[in-house]
Amino acid sequence: MALRGDIVDPLKDKLILEDLFSHTRLRRPLTIKHLFFFLYFPFGVVLLGIRLLFLVFAELLLFPLFRMLRMNTFFYKIYARMLGVFVVVKGKENWSKNLQVLVSNHRSEFDIIALRSLLPVAAVSPLFYKTFIFTRKMVKEINPIFIDYSNREVIHKNIDEHLTGPASKVPILCFPEGALTNGEQALLLYHKHLFSLERPIQPLANSVSGPFHNVVNVHHLCTKISHNIFWLLLMPYHVWTVNVLPEQRREPTETAEQFANRIQSMTAAHLGLIPSTFSVRDKAILLRRWTALREGQRFLLGRKHALAAQSAILKQQTQAFSTVDGLASPSPSPSPAPIQTS
């Protein structure tokens, strides 16, 4: 999978797909910072419990109450702070006066919470958001535009309906990478759906930091969303630095793909990253490969333990049979002395 030649020389840079993702929960090598994290861990578990109780209370009472009072955005700021989400905005002078489409790189499951705490948005959302039972009110607050990525016509239809309908004053928010990365090497390829709408685009360059981000990877390749959320809530806090880049419009001679690549390159340059041509599909293939590898390792490890246990049993049985045979067999009679002849 090659990178774009106009951006980076693959022979010199040698970026591979695995570089874009973390593969373990704890970072290596172990340092004194890991010791501080282990000392903090019991307090983090208590903080996790408090935040989970707050999530339940917010779902049952606070979200409906503040929606009724029409103070949704105000409460969402409180909601974000309670989850340890703090946002620093840079480049405020670049905010468009007529926001229509926001696009940002994707760093964590809480990106949407951080950005929603800044302003009302209508987030382009995958269908599995509908399965979130315990955060339905929170999902409702991001005004989700549910997308079936296998049907491009439906994607354009749903987005056009929002941009031309009564809710058009609320800008669309999209993460065009389509998947999370570790934010350390490169950006995934921006898919071109939103860039073909002939609408001005407000790019955002998003980075995340925190006291233990150099110790724990809150996201890694072979993990579930629920596990990542657990670690995000366990940490004391996270700081999102949102860099607002100048609004961009598609040039008359540009294709949608070229426009998407230009926005990707601009975002990557601001973050000091590489705009790769690896896509969300490449990540899906890599994930299947790594999952199969891990399952194979587990199978081999289980097989090894089973063979070791079977070998131990056979050894015990052999020893037992030898003991029984020794008890049952009479001692051999001494051989008669040879007869001496004169």
JSON list of N, CA, C and O in Angstrom, two decimals, residues 256-289:
[
{"chain": "A", "resi": 256, "resn": "ALA", "atom": "N", "xyz": [-13.90, 15.97, -6.33]},
{"chain": "A", "resi": 256, "resn": "ALA", "atom": "CA", "xyz": [-14.21, 15.80, -4.91]},
{"chain": "A", "resi": 256, "resn": "ALA", "atom": "C", "xyz": [-13.05, 15.11, -4.19]},
{"chain": "A", "resi": 256, "resn": "ALA", "atom": "O", "xyz": [-12.71, 15.45, -3.05]},
{"chain": "A", "resi": 257, "resn": "GLU", "atom": "N", "xyz": [-12.44, 14.15, -4.87]},
{"chain": "A", "resi": 257, "resn": "GLU", "atom": "CA", "xyz": [-11.31, 13.43, -4.27]},
{"chain": "A", "resi": 257, "resn": "GLU", "atom": "C", "xyz": [-10.12, 14.35, -4.06]},
{"chain": "A", "resi": 257, "resn": "GLU", "atom": "O", "xyz": [-9.45, 14.31, -3.01]},
{"chain": "A", "resi": 258, "resn": "GLN", "atom": "N", "xyz": [-9.83, 15.21, -5.04]},
{"chain": "A", "resi": 258, "resn": "GLN", "atom": "CA", "xyz": [-8.72, 16.15, -4.91]},
{"chain": "A", "resi": 258, "resn": "GLN", "atom": "C", "xyz": [-8.99, 17.15, -3.79]},
{"chain": "A", "resi": 258, "resn": "GLN", "atom": "O", "xyz": [-8.07, 17.53, -3.05]},
{"chain": "A", "resi": 259, "resn": "PHE", "atom": "N", "xyz": [-10.22, 17.60, -3.67]},
{"chain": "A", "resi": 259, "resn": "PHE", "atom": "CA", "xyz": [-10.60, 18.53, -2.61]},
{"chain": "A", "resi": 259, "resn": "PHE", "atom": "C", "xyz": [-10.41, 17.87, -1.25]},
{"chain": "A", "resi": 259, "resn": "PHE", "atom": "O", "xyz": [-9.85, 18.46, -0.31]},
{"chain": "A", "resi": 260, "resn": "ALA", "atom": "N", "xyz": [-10.85, 16.62, -1.12]},
{"chain": "A", "resi": 260, "resn": "ALA", "atom": "CA", "xyz": [-10.69, 15.89, 0.14]},
{"chain": "A", "resi": 260, "resn": "ALA", "atom": "C", "xyz": [-9.20, 15.72, 0.48]},
{"chain": "A", "resi": 260, "resn": "ALA", "atom": "O", "xyz": [-8.79, 15.89, 1.64]},
{"chain": "A", "resi": 261, "resn": "ASN", "atom": "N", "xyz": [-8.38, 15.39, -0.53]},
{"chain": "A", "resi": 261, "resn": "ASN", "atom": "CA", "xyz": [-6.94, 15.23, -0.31]},
{"chain": "A", "resi": 261, "resn": "ASN", "atom": "C", "xyz": [-6.30, 16.54, 0.13]},
{"chain": "A", "resi": 261, "resn": "ASN", "atom": "O", "xyz": [-5.38, 16.55, 0.96]},
{"chain": "A", "resi": 262, "resn": "ARG", "atom": "N", "xyz": [-6.78, 17.65, -0.42]},
{"chain": "A", "resi": 262, "resn": "ARG", "atom": "CA", "xyz": [-6.21, 18.95, -0.05]},
{"chain": "A", "resi": 262, "resn": "ARG", "atom": "C", "xyz": [-6.53, 19.28, 1.41]},
{"chain": "A", "resi": 262, "resn": "ARG", "atom": "O", "xyz": [-5.65, 19.76, 2.15]},
{"chain": "A", "resi": 263, "resn": "ILE", "atom": "N", "xyz": [-7.75, 19.02, 1.83]},
{"chain": "A", "resi": 263, "resn": "ILE", "atom": "CA", "xyz": [-8.13, 19.27, 3.24]},
{"chain": "A", "resi": 263, "resn": "ILE", "atom": "C", "xyz": [-7.36, 18.34, 4.16]},
{"chain": "A", "resi": 263, "resn": "ILE", "atom": "O", "xyz": [-6.88, 18.74, 5.23]},
{"chain": "A", "resi": 264, "resn": "GLN", "atom": "N", "xyz": [-7.20, 17.08, 3.74]},
{"chain": "A", "resi": 264, "resn": "GLN", "atom": "CA", "xyz": [-6.43, 16.12, 4.54]},
{"chain": "A", "resi": 264, "resn": "GLN", "atom": "C", "xyz": [-4.99, 16.58, 4.69]},
{"chain": "A", "resi": 264, "resn": "GLN", "atom": "O", "xyz": [-4.41, 16.54, 5.79]},
{"chain": "A", "resi": 265, "resn": "SER", "atom": "N", "xyz": [-4.37, 17.03, 3.58]},
{"chain": "A", "resi": 265, "resn": "SER", "atom": "CA", "xyz": [-2.98, 17.48, 3.62]},
{"chain": "A", "resi": 265, "resn": "SER", "atom": "C", "xyz": [-2.84, 18.71, 4.51]},
{"chain": "A", "resi": 265, "resn": "SER", "atom": "O", "xyz": [-1.86, 18.84, 5.26]},
{"chain": "A", "resi": 266, "resn": "MET", "atom": "N", "xyz": [-3.80, 19.63, 4.45]},
{"chain": "A", "resi": 266, "resn": "MET", "atom": "CA", "xyz": [-3.76, 20.83, 5.28]},
{"chain": "A", "resi": 266, "resn": "MET", "atom": "C", "xyz": [-3.83, 20.47, 6.76]},
{"chain": "A", "resi": 266, "resn": "MET", "atom": "O", "xyz": [-3.06, 21.00, 7.58]},
{"chain": "A", "resi": 267, "resn": "THR", "atom": "N", "xyz": [-4.73, 19.56, 7.11]},
{"chain": "A", "resi": 267, "resn": "THR", "atom": "CA", "xyz": [-4.88, 19.14, 8.50]},
{"chain": "A", "resi": 267, "resn": "THR", "atom": "C", "xyz": [-3.64, 18.42, 8.99]},
{"chain": "A", "resi": 267, "resn": "THR", "atom": "O", "xyz": [-3.15, 18.67, 10.09]},
{"chain": "A", "resi": 268, "resn": "ALA", "atom": "N", "xyz": [-3.13, 17.51, 8.17]},
{"chain": "A", "resi": 268, "resn": "ALA", "atom": "CA", "xyz": [-1.93, 16.75, 8.54]},
{"chain": "A", "resi": 268, "resn": "ALA", "atom": "C", "xyz": [-0.73, 17.68, 8.74]},
{"chain": "A", "resi": 268, "resn": "ALA", "atom": "O", "xyz": [0.04, 17.52, 9.69]},
{"chain": "A", "resi": 269, "resn": "ALA", "atom": "N", "xyz": [-0.57, 18.66, 7.85]},
{"chain": "A", "resi": 269, "resn": "ALA", "atom": "CA", "xyz": [0.56, 19.58, 7.96]},
{"chain": "A", "resi": 269, "resn": "ALA", "atom": "C", "xyz": [0.48, 20.37, 9.26]},
{"chain": "A", "resi": 269, "resn": "ALA", "atom": "O", "xyz": [1.51, 20.62, 9.91]},
{"chain": "A", "resi": 270, "resn": "HIS", "atom": "N", "xyz": [-0.71, 20.77, 9.66]},
{"chain": "A", "resi": 270, "resn": "HIS", "atom": "CA", "xyz": [-0.86, 21.53, 10.91]},
{"chain": "A", "resi": 270, "resn": "HIS", "atom": "C", "xyz": [-0.51, 20.68, 12.12]},
{"chain": "A", "resi": 270, "resn": "HIS", "atom": "O", "xyz": [0.00, 21.19, 13.11]},
{"chain": "A", "resi": 271, "resn": "LEU", "atom": "N", "xyz": [-0.77, 19.38, 12.03]},
{"chain": "A", "resi": 271, "resn": "LEU", "atom": "CA", "xyz": [-0.49, 18.47, 13.15]},
{"chain": "A", "resi": 271, "resn": "LEU", "atom": "C", "xyz": [0.90, 17.85, 13.08]},
{"chain": "A", "resi": 271, "resn": "LEU", "atom": "O", "xyz": [1.29, 17.11, 13.98]},
{"chain": "A", "resi": 272, "resn": "GLY", "atom": "N", "xyz": [1.63, 18.12, 11.99]},
{"chain": "A", "resi": 272, "resn": "GLY", "atom": "CA", "xyz": [2.95, 17.52, 11.81]},
{"chain": "A", "resi": 272, "resn": "GLY", "atom": "C", "xyz": [2.89, 16.05, 11.47]},
{"chain": "A", "resi": 272, "resn": "GLY", "atom": "O", "xyz": [3.79, 15.28, 11.82]},
{"chain": "A", "resi": 273, "resn": "LEU", "atom": "N", "xyz": [1.83, 15.64, 10.75]},
{"chain": "A", "resi": 273, "resn": "LEU", "atom": "CA", "xyz": [1.64, 14.25, 10.39]},
{"chain": "A", "resi": 273, "resn": "LEU", "atom": "C", "xyz": [1.73, 14.07, 8.87]},
{"chain": "A", "resi": 273, "resn": "LEU", "atom": "O", "xyz": [1.85, 15.04, 8.12]},
{"chain": "A", "resi": 274, "resn": "ILE", "atom": "N", "xyz": [1.64, 12.82, 8.43]},
{"chain": "A", "resi": 274, "resn": "ILE", "atom": "CA", "xyz": [1.69, 12.48, 7.01]},
{"chain": "A", "resi": 274, "resn": "ILE", "atom": "C", "xyz": [0.27, 12.21, 6.52]},
{"chain": "A", "resi": 274, "resn": "ILE", "atom": "O", "xyz": [-0.47, 11.46, 7.16]},
{"chain": "A", "resi": 275, "resn": "PRO", "atom": "N", "xyz": [-0.15, 12.79, 5.40]},
{"chain": "A", "resi": 275, "resn": "PRO", "atom": "CA", "xyz": [-1.45, 12.46, 4.82]},
{"chain": "A", "resi": 275, "resn": "PRO", "atom": "C", "xyz": [-1.34, 11.18, 3.99]},
{"chain": "A", "resi": 275, "resn": "PRO", "atom": "O", "xyz": [-0.98, 11.22, 2.81]},
{"chain": "A", "resi": 276, "resn": "SER", "atom": "N", "xyz": [-1.63, 10.05, 4.58]},
{"chain": "A", "resi": 276, "resn": "SER", "atom": "CA", "xyz": [-1.42, 8.77, 3.90]},
{"chain": "A", "resi": 276, "resn": "SER", "atom": "C", "xyz": [-2.58, 8.44, 2.98]},
{"chain": "A", "resi": 276, "resn": "SER", "atom": "O", "xyz": [-3.64, 9.08, 3.02]},
{"chain": "A", "resi": 277, "resn": "THR", "atom": "N", "xyz": [-2.39, 7.43, 2.16]},
{"chain": "A", "resi": 277, "resn": "THR", "atom": "CA", "xyz": [-3.48, 6.93, 1.31]},
{"chain": "A", "resi": 277, "resn": "THR", "atom": "C", "xyz": [-4.09, 5.66, 1.89]},
{"chain": "A", "resi": 277, "resn": "THR", "atom": "O", "xyz": [-4.90, 5.01, 1.24]},
{"chain": "A", "resi": 278, "resn": "PHE", "atom": "N", "xyz": [-3.72, 5.30, 3.10]},
{"chain": "A", "resi": 278, "resn": "PHE", "atom": "CA", "xyz": [-4.38, 4.18, 3.77]},
{"chain": "A", "resi": 278, "resn": "PHE", "atom": "C", "xyz": [-5.80, 4.60, 4.13]},
{"chain": "A", "resi": 278, "resn": "PHE", "atom": "O", "xyz": [-6.02, 5.69, 4.67]},
{"chain": "A", "resi": 279, "resn": "SER", "atom": "N", "xyz": [-6.75, 3.74, 3.88]},
{"chain": "A", "resi": 279, "resn": "SER", "atom": "CA", "xyz": [-8.16, 4.08, 4.11]},
{"chain": "A", "resi": 279, "resn": "SER", "atom": "C", "xyz": [-8.72, 3.26, 5.26]},
{"chain": "A", "resi": 279, "resn": "SER", "atom": "O", "xyz": [-8.08, 2.36, 5.80]},
{"chain": "A", "resi": 280, "resn": "VAL", "atom": "N", "xyz": [-9.97, 3.58, 5.60]},
{"chain": "A", "resi": 280, "resn": "VAL", "atom": "CA", "xyz": [-10.65, 2.84, 6.66]},
{"chain": "A", "resi": 280, "resn": "VAL", "atom": "C", "xyz": [-10.81, 1.36, 6.27]},
{"chain": "A", "resi": 280, "resn": "VAL", "atom": "O", "xyz": [-10.82, 0.48, 7.14]},
{"chain": "A", "resi": 281, "resn": "ARG", "atom": "N", "xyz": [-10.90, 1.09, 4.99]},
{"chain": "A", "resi": 281, "resn": "ARG", "atom": "CA", "xyz": [-10.98, -0.31, 4.55]},
{"chain": "A", "resi": 281, "resn": "ARG", "atom": "C", "xyz": [-9.67, -1.05, 4.83]},
{"chain": "A", "resi": 281, "resn": "ARG", "atom": "O", "xyz": [-9.69, -2.22, 5.21]},
{"chain": "A", "resi": 282, "resn": "ASP", "atom": "N", "xyz": [-8.55, -0.35, 4.65]},
{"chain": "A", "resi": 282, "resn": "ASP", "atom": "CA", "xyz": [-7.26, -0.97, 4.98]},
{"chain": "A", "resi": 282, "resn": "ASP", "atom": "C", "xyz": [-7.19, -1.30, 6.47]},
{"chain": "A", "resi": 282, "resn": "ASP", "atom": "O", "xyz": [-6.66, -2.35, 6.86]},
{"chain": "A", "resi": 283, "resn": "LYS", "atom": "N", "xyz": [-7.71, -0.40, 7.30]},
{"chain": "A", "resi": 283, "resn": "LYS", "atom": "CA", "xyz": [-7.72, -0.67, 8.73]},
{"chain": "A", "resi": 283, "resn": "LYS", "atom": "C", "xyz": [-8.59, -1.89, 9.04]},
{"chain": "A", "resi": 283, "resn": "LYS", "atom": "O", "xyz": [-8.23, -2.72, 9.88]},
{"chain": "A", "resi": 284, "resn": "ALA", "atom": "N", "xyz": [-9.74, -2.00, 8.37]},
{"chain": "A", "resi": 284, "resn": "ALA", "atom": "CA", "xyz": [-10.62, -3.14, 8.61]},
{"chain": "A", "resi": 284, "resn": "ALA", "atom": "C", "xyz": [-9.93, -4.46, 8.25]},
{"chain": "A", "resi": 284, "resn": "ALA", "atom": "O", "xyz": [-10.05, -5.46, 8.97]},
{"chain": "A", "resi": 285, "resn": "ILE", "atom": "N", "xyz": [-9.19, -4.45, 7.13]},
{"chain": "A", "resi": 285, "resn": "ILE", "atom": "CA", "xyz": [-8.45, -5.66, 6.72]},
{"chain": "A", "resi": 285, "resn": "ILE", "atom": "C", "xyz": [-7.37, -5.98, 7.75]},
{"chain": "A", "resi": 285, "resn": "ILE", "atom": "O", "xyz": [-7.19, -7.13, 8.14]},
{"chain": "A", "resi": 286, "resn": "LEU", "atom": "N", "xyz": [-6.65, -4.94, 8.19]},
{"chain": "A", "resi": 286, "resn": "LEU", "atom": "CA", "xyz": [-5.61, -5.14, 9.20]},
{"chain": "A", "resi": 286, "resn": "LEU", "atom": "C", "xyz": [-6.19, -5.66, 10.50]},
{"chain": "A", "resi": 286, "resn": "LEU", "atom": "O", "xyz": [-5.62, -6.56, 11.14]},
{"chain": "A", "resi": 287, "resn": "LEU", "atom": "N", "xyz": [-7.34, -5.14, 10.89]},
{"chain": "A", "resi": 287, "resn": "LEU", "atom": "CA", "xyz": [-7.99, -5.58, 12.12]},
{"chain": "A", "resi": 287, "resn": "LEU", "atom": "C", "xyz": [-8.37, -7.05, 12.04]},
{"chain": "A", "resi": 287, "resn": "LEU", "atom": "O", "xyz": [-8.16, -7.81, 13.00]},
{"chain": "A", "resi": 288, "resn": "ARG", "atom": "N", "xyz": [-8.92, -7.46, 10.89]},
{"chain": "A", "resi": 288, "resn": "ARG", "atom": "CA", "xyz": [-9.27, -8.88, 10.73]},
{"chain": "A", "resi": 288, "resn": "ARG", "atom": "C", "xyz": [-8.02, -9.75, 10.80]},
{"chain": "A", "resi": 288, "resn": "ARG", "atom": "O", "xyz": [-8.04, -10.84, 11.40]},
{"chain": "A", "resi": 289, "resn": "ARG", "atom": "N", "xyz": [-6.93, -9.28, 10.20]},
{"chain": "A", "resi": 289, "resn": "ARG", "atom": "CA", "xyz": [-5.70, -10.05, 10.21]},
{"chain": "A", "resi": 289, "resn": "ARG", "atom": "C", "xyz": [-5.15, -10.20, 11.63]},
{"chain": "A", "resi": 289, "resn": "ARG", "atom": "O", "xyz": [-4.76, -11.29, 12.05]}
]
